[in-house]
Short mmCIF file of C-alpha atoms in Angstrom, two decimals:
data_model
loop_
_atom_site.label_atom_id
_atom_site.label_comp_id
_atom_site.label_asym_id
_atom_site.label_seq_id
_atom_site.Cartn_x
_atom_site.Cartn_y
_atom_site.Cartn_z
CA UNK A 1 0.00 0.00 0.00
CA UNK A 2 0.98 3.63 -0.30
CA UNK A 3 2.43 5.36 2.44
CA UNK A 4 1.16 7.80 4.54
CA UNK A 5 2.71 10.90 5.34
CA UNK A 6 -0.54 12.48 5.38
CA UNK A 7 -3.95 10.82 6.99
CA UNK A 8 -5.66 11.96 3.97
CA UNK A 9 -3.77 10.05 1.74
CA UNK A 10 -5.09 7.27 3.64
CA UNK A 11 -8.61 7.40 2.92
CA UNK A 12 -8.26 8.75 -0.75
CA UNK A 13 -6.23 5.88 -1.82
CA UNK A 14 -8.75 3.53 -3.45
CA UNK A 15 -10.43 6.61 -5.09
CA UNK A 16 -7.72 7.99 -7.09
CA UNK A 17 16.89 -19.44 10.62
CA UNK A 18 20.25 -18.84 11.83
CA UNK A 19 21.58 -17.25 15.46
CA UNK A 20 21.63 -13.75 15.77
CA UNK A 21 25.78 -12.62 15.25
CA UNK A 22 28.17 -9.86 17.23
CA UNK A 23 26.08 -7.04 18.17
CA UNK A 24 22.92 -8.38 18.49
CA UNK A 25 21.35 -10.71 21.52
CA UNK A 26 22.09 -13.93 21.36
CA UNK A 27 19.48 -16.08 23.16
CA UNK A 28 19.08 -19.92 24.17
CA UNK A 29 16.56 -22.10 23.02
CA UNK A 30 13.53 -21.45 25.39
CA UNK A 31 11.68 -24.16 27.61
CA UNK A 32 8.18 -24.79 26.34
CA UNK A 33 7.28 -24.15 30.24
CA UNK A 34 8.09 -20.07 29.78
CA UNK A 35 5.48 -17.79 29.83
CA UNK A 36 4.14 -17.08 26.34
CA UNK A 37 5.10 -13.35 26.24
CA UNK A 38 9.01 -14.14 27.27
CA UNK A 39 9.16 -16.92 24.94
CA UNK A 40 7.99 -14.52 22.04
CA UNK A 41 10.35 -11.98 22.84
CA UNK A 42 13.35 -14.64 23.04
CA UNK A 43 11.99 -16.30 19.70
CA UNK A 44 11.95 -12.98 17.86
CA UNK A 45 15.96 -12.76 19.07
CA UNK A 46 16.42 -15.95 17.61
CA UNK A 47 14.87 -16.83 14.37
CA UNK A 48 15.46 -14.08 11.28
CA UNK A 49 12.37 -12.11 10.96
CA UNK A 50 11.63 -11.03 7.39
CA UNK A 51 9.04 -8.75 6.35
CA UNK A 52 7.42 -8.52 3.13
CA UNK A 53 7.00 -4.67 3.02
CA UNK A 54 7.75 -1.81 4.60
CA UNK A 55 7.06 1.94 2.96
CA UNK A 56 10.03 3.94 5.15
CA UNK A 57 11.47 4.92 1.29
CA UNK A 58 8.82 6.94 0.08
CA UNK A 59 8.19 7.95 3.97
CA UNK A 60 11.77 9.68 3.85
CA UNK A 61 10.91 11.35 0.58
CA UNK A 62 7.82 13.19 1.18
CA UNK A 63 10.44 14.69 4.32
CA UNK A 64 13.42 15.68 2.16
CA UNK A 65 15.58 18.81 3.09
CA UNK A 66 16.73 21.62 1.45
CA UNK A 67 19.69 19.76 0.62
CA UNK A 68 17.91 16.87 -1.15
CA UNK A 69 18.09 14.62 2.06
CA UNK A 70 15.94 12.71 4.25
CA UNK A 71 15.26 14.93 7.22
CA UNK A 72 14.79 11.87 9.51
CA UNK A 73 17.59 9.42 10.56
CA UNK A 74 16.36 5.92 10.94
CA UNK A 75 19.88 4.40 12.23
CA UNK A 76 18.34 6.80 15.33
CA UNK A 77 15.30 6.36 17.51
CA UNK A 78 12.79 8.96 15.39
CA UNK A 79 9.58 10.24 16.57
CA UNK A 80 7.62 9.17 13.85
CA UNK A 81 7.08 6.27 11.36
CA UNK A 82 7.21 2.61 11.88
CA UNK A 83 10.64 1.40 11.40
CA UNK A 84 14.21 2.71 12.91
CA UNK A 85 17.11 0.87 13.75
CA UNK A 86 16.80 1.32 17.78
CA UNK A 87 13.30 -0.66 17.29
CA UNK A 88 14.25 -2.56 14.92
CA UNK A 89 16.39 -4.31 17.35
CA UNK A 90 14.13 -4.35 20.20
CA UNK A 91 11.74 -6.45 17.69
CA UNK A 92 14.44 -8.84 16.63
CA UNK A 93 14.14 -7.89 13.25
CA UNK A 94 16.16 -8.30 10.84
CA UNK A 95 15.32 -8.54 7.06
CA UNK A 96 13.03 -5.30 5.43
CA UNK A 97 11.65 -5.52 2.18
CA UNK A 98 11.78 -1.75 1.78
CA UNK A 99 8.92 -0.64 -0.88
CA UNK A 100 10.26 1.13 -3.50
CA UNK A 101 6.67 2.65 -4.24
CA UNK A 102 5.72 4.79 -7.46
CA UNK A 103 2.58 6.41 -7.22
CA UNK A 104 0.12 5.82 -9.74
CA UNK A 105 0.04 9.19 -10.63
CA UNK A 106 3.20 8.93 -12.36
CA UNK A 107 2.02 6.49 -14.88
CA UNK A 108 1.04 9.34 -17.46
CA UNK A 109 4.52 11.18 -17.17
CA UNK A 110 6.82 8.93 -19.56
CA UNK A 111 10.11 7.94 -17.61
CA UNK A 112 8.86 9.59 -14.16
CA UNK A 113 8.24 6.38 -12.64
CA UNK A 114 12.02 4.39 -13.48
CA UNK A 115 13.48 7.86 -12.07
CA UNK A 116 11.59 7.55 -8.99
CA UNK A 117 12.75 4.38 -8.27
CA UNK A 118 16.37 4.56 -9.43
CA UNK A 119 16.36 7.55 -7.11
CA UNK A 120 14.45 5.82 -4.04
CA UNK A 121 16.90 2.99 -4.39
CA UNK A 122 19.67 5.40 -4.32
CA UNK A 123 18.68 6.92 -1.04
CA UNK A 124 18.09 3.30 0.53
CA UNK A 125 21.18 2.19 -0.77
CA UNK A 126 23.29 5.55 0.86
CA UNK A 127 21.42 4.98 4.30
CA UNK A 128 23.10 1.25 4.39
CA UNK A 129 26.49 3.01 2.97
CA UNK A 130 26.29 5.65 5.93
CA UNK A 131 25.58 3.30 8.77
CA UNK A 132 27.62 -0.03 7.85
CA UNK A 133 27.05 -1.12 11.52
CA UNK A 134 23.99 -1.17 11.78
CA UNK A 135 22.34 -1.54 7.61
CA UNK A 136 23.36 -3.36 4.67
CA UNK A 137 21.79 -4.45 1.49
CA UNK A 138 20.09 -8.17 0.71
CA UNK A 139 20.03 -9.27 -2.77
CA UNK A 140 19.88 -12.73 -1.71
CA UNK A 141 18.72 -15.00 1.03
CA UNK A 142 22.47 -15.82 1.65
CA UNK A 143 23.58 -12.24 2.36
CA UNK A 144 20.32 -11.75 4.35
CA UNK A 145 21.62 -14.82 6.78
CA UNK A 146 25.12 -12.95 6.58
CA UNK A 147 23.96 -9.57 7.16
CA UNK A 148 22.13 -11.06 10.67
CA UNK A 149 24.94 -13.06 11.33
CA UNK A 150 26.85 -9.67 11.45
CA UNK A 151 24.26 -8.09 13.92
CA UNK A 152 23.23 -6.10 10.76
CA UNK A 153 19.73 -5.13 9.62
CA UNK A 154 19.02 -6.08 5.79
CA UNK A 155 17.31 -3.67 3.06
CA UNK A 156 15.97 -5.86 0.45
CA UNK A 157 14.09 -3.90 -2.29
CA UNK A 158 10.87 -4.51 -3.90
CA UNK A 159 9.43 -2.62 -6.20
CA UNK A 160 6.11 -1.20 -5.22
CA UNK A 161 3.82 -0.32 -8.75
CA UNK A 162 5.74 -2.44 -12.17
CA UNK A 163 5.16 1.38 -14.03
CA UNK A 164 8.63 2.10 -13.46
CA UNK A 165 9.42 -0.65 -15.74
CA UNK A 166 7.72 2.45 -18.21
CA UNK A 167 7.60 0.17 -21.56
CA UNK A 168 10.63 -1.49 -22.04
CA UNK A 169 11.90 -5.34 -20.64
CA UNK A 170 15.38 -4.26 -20.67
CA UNK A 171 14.14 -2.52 -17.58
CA UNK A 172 13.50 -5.89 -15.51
CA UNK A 173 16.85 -6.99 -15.83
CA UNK A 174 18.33 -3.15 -15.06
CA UNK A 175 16.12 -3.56 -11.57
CA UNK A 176 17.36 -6.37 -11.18
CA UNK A 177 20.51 -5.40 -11.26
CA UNK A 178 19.56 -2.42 -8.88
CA UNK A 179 18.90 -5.29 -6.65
CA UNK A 180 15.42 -5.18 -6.87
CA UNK A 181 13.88 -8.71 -5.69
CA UNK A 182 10.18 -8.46 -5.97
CA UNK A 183 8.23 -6.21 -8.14
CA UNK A 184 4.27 -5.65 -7.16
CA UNK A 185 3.03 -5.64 -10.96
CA UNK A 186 0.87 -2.64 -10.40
CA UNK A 187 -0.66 -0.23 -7.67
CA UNK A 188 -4.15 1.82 -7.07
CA UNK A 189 -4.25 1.79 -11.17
CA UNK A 190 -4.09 0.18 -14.13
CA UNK A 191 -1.05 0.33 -15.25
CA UNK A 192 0.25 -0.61 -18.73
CA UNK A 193 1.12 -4.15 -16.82
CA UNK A 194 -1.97 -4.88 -14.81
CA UNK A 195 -5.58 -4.33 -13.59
CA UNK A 196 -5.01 -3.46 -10.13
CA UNK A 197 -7.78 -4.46 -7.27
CA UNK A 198 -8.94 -0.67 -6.30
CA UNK A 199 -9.75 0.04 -9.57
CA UNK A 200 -12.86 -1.94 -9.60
CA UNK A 201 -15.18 0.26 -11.89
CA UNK A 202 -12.50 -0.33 -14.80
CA UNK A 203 -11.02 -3.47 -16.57
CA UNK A 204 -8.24 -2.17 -18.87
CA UNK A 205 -6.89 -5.72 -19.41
CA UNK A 206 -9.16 -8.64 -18.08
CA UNK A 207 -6.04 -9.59 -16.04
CA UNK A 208 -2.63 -8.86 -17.36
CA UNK A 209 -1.66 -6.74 -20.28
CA UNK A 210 0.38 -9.00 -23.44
CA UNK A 211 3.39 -6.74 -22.05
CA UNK A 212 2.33 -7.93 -18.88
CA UNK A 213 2.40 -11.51 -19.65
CA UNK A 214 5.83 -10.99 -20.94
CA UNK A 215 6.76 -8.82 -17.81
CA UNK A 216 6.23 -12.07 -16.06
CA UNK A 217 8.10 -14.26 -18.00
CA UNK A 218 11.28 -11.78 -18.10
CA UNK A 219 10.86 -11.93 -14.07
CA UNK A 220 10.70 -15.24 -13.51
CA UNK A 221 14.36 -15.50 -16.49
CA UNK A 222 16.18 -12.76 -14.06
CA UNK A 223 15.01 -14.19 -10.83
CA UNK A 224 12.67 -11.45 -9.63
CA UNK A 225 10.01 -12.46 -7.70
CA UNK A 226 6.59 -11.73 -9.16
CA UNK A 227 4.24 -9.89 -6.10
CA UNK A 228 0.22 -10.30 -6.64
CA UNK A 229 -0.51 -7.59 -4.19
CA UNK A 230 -2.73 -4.92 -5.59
CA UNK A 231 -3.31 -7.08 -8.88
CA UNK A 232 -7.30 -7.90 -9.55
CA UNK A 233 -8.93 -11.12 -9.39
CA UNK A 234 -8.21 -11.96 -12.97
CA UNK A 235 -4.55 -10.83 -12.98
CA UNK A 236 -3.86 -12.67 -9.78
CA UNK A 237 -5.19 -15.93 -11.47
CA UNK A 238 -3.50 -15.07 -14.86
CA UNK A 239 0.09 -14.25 -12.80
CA UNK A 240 0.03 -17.11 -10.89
CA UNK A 241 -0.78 -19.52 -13.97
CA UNK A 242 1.96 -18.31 -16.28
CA UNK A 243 4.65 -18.04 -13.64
CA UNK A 244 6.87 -21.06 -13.49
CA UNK A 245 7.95 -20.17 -10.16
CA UNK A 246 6.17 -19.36 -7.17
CA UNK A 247 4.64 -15.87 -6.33
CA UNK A 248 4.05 -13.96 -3.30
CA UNK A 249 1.26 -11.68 -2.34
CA UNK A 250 3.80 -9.38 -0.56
CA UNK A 251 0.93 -7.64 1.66
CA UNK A 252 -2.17 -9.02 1.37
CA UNK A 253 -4.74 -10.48 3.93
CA UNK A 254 -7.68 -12.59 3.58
CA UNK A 255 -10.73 -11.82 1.86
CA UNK A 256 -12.32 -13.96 3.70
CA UNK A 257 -12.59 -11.30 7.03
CA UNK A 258 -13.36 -8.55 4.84
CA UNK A 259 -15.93 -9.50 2.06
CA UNK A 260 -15.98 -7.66 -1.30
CA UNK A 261 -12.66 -6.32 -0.35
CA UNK A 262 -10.73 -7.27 -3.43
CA UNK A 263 -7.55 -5.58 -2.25
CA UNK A 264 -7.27 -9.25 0.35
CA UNK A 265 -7.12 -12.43 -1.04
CA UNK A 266 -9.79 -14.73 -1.74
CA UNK A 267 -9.98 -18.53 -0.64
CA UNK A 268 -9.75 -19.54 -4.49
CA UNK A 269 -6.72 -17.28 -5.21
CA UNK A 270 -4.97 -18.59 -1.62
CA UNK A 271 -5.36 -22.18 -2.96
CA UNK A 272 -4.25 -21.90 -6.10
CA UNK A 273 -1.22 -19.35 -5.25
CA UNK A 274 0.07 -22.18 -2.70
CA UNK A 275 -0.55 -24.82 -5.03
CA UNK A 276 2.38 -23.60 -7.08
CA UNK A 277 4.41 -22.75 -4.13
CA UNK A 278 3.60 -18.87 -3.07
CA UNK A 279 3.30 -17.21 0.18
CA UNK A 280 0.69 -14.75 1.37
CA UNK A 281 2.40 -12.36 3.59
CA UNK A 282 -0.16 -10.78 5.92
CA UNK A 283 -0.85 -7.50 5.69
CA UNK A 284 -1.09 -5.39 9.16
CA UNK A 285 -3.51 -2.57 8.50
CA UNK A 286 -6.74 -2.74 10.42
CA UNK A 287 -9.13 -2.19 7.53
CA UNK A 288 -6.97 -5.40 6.34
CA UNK A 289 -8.15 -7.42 9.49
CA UNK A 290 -11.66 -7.12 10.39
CA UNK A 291 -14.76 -5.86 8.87
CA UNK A 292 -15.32 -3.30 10.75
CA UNK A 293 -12.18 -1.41 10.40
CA UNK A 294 -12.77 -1.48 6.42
CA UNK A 295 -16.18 -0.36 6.50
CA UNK A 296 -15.16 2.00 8.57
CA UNK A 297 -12.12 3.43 6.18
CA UNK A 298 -14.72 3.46 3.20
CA UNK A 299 -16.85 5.70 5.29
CA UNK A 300 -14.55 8.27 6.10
CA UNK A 301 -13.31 8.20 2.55
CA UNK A 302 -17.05 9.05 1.21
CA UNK A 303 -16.99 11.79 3.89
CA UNK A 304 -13.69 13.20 2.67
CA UNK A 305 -14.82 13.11 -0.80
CA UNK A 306 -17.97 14.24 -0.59
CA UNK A 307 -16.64 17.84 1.21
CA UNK A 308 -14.27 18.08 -1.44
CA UNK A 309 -16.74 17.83 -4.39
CA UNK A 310 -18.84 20.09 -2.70
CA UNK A 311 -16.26 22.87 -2.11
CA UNK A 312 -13.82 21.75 -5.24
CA UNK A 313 -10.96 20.95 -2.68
CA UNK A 314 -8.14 19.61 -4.45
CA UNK A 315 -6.76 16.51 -3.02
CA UNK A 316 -3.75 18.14 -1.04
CA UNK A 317 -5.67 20.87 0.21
CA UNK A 318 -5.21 22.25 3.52
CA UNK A 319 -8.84 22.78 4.15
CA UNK A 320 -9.79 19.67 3.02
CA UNK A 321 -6.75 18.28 5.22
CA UNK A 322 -8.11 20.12 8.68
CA UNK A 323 -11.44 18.46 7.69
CA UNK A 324 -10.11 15.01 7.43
CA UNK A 325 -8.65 15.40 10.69
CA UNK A 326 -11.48 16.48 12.27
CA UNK A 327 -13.17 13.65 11.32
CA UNK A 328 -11.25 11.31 12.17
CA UNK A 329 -11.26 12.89 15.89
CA UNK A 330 -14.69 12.95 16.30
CA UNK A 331 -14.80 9.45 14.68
CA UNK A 332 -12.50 7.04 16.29
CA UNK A 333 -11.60 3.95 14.79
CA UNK A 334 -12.05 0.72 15.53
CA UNK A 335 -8.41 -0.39 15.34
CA UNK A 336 -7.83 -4.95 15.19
CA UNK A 337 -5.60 -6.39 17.68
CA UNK A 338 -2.75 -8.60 17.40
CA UNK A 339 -5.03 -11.50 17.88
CA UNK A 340 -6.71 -10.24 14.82
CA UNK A 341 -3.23 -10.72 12.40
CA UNK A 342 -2.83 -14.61 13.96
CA UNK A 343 -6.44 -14.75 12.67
CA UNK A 344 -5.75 -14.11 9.33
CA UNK A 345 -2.53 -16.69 9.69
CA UNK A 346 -4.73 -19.45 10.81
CA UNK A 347 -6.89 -19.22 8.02
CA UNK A 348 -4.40 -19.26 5.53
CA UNK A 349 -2.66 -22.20 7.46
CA UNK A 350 -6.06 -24.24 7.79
CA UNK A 351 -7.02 -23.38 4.05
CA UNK A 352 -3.20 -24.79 2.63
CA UNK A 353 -0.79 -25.09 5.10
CA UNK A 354 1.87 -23.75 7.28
CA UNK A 355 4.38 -23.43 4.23
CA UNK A 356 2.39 -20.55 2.87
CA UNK A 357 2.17 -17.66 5.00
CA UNK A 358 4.37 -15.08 5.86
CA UNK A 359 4.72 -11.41 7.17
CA UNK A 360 4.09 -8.04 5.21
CA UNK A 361 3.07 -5.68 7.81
CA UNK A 362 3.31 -2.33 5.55
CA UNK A 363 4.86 -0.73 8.59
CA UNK A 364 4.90 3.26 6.84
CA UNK A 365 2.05 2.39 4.91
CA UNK A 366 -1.15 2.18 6.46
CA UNK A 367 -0.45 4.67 9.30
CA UNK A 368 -2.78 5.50 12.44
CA UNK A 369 -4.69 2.10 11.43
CA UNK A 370 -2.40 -0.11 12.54
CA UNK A 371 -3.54 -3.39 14.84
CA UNK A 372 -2.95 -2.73 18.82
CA UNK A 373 -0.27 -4.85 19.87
CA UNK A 374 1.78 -4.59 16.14
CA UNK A 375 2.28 -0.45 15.67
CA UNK A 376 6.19 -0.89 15.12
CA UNK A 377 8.76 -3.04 14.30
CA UNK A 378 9.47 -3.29 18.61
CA UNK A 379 6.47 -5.33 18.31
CA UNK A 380 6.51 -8.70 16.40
CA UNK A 381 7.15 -10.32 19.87
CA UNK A 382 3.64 -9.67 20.37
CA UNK A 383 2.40 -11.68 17.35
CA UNK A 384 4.78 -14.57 18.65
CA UNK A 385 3.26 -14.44 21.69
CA UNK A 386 -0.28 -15.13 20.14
CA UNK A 387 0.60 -17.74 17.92
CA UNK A 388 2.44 -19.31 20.48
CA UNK A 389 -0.41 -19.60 22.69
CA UNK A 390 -2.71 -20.96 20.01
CA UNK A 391 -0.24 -23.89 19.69
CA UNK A 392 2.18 -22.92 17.07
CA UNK A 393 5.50 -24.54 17.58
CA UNK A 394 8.94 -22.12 16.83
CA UNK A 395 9.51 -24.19 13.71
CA UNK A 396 6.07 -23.27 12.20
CA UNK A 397 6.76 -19.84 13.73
CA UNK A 398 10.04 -19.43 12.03
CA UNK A 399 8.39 -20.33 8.56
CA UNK A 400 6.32 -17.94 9.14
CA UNK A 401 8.76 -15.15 10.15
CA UNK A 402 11.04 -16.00 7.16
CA UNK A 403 11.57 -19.28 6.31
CA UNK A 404 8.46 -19.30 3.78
CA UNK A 405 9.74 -16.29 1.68
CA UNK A 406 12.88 -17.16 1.69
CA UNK A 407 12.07 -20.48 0.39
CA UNK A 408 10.23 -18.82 -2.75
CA UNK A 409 12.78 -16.27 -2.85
CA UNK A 410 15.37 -18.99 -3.29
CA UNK A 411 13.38 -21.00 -5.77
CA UNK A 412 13.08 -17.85 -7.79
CA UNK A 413 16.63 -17.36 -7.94
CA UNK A 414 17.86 -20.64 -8.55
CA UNK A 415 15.46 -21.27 -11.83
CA UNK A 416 17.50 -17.71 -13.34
CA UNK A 417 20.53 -19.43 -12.58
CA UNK A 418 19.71 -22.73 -14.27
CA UNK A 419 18.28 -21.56 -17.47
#
């Protein structure tokens, strides 16, 4: 999802396993006998957590300086956002997919989305250079394990909206050598790629574009991974069908919580996106998670649009800003809980398994409606904790924390390699 800078951007969107190393803690195997909440927080220590997306790129560039650089230092404790290193620590985490996101917008300005992202992936690539102690860059699974090994937190990169492949394949293999490892095939809009999920009134394709199909198939020869996220119905089913490796659903829930909310997966597209392999990787954002956090968001999005039509607000607007805000306060949400996330990983477990689920929180990306009990990256203990008490053992929990996507993630790369 996009990020968030502003809470108006929120509600307008759909309209538009290896021991911890040197400097981190390095903690025995815990007795089943523990309470729940200490053996979360010594799990997360232990197994490598990977998460399937988090928005702090485009989070930094909405804040940029006079100078052209990120105002905010996330190898510090900052005030706001969802991800720093200080917390990252505290939460055991280790491995961010960091969204390289291009907002739809973009898609009409020829070459505006491949400069965003070169440029995005320059700035996460100089925040690893300028704190080597702390950051490094992923491109694969093995320098992940490395990188934690070394007491380091890992930036992979995924790209968040395939526009920034503009209309050329050389592109694919120029992100890839970027070290780009997933790319979401498109965003709030079709794109020249994909029908994408919010835009539900229009069907440019029926499912993927012919460059599309051939965006896939260039992937899956450079060892990209191929993310369903945002996709429609049709272009889920089509990716999934024409990729001859797995896919993931980088951050996605499931449909089946939040009906004729096409953004989460259905049952139909869970089983047949395991049955080649994939991983959903559970989205944290409450309109996500429960019903009544999504009818909720679709609420105060009709509200929002319906003062600007009748004043002919523009979208960034302050006045139509204030009057989102003011909503909001006199409307409180009705935020999920932790419990609510372990939810959405027992149904995908019970529908195919515990090799198909994973973690994409979209920490930076779904601001103030974030679950209570998961608003950081302090805070996957808490979701340990959970699953632990509903019976899940450490090895399911560690497939779930990493070893699932890195198992896809691996497959992807080693196809490349062998063709």
């Amino acid at each position: 999802m996009r990020p968030t800078p502003a809470l108006l951007s929120l509600f307008l969107l759909a309209a538009s396993s290896c021991t911890h190393g040197s400097n981190r803690q390095e903690t025995p195997a815990s007795p089943s006998s523990m309470d729940p909440a200490e053996r979360g927080r010594a799990l997360a220590q232990r197994v490598i957590i990977a998460d399937g997306h988090i928005d702090v790129p485009y989070r930094l560039h909405e804040k940029l300086g006079s100078d052209g650089q990120p105002t905010e230092d996330i190898s510090q404790r900052t005030a706001g956002g969802d991800f720093d290193h200080p917390r990252a620590v505290e939460g055991g985490f280790d491995v961010a997919f960091m969204s390289i996101y291009i907002p739809a917008e973009l898609q009409t300005k020829p070459g505006a989305s491949k400069v965003l992202a070169d440029s995005l992936i320059d700035m996460v690539e100089k925040i690893a250079r300028q704190s080597p102690g702390k950051f490094a860059m992923a491109r694969s699974v093995e320098e992940a394990r490395s990188n934690t090994q070394q007491g380091k937190v890992s930036f992979a990169l995924g790209i968040e909206n395939g526009s920034a492949i503009e209309d050329s394949l050389q592109n694919v293999a120029h992100f890839h050598q970027r070290g780009v490892r997933y790319i979401t095939l498109t965003h709030s809009k079709d794109n020249q790629i994909s029908d994408a999920s919010f835009n539900s009134g229009k069907r440019t394709w029926n499912g993927l574009s012919p460059f599309g199909k051939q965006v896939v198939a260039e992937m899956n020869r450079v060892g990209i991974m191929v993310d369903v996220s945002h996709l429609s119905d049709d272009a889920i089913r089509q990716a999934v069908e024409l990729s001859q490796v797995p896919v993931i659903a980088s951050h996605s829930s499931c449909r089946h919580f939040t009906p004729g909310f096409e953004r989460n997966i259905s049952d139909e597209l869970i089983r047949a996106l395991a049955a080649k392999g994939g991983v959903v990787m559970i989205n944290f954002g409450s309109a996500f998670l429960t019903q009544a956090a999504n009818a909720y968001e679709l609420e105060v999005r009709k509200a929002v649009m319906a003062f600007a039509q009748e004043r002919g607000l523009a979208r960034d607007s302050a006045e139509l800003q204030a009057f989102a805000e003011s909503y909001l306060r006199e409307h409180p949400a009705p935020l999920a809980r932790v419990e609510d996330v372990a939810d959405h990983i027992d149904h995908v477990v019970k529908l195919v398994g515990i090799d198909h689920v994973g973690l994409g929180s979209d920490f930076d990306g779904v601001g103030p409606s974030l679950p209570i009990g998961l608003k950081d990256v302090s805070q996957y203990p808490n979701l340990f904790r959970v699953l632990l008490e509903r019976g899940y053992s450490e090895a399911d929990i560690e497939k779930i924390a990493s070893g699932n996507v890195f198992r896809v993630w691996q497959k992807v790369e080693s196809h490349a390699v062998g063709r």
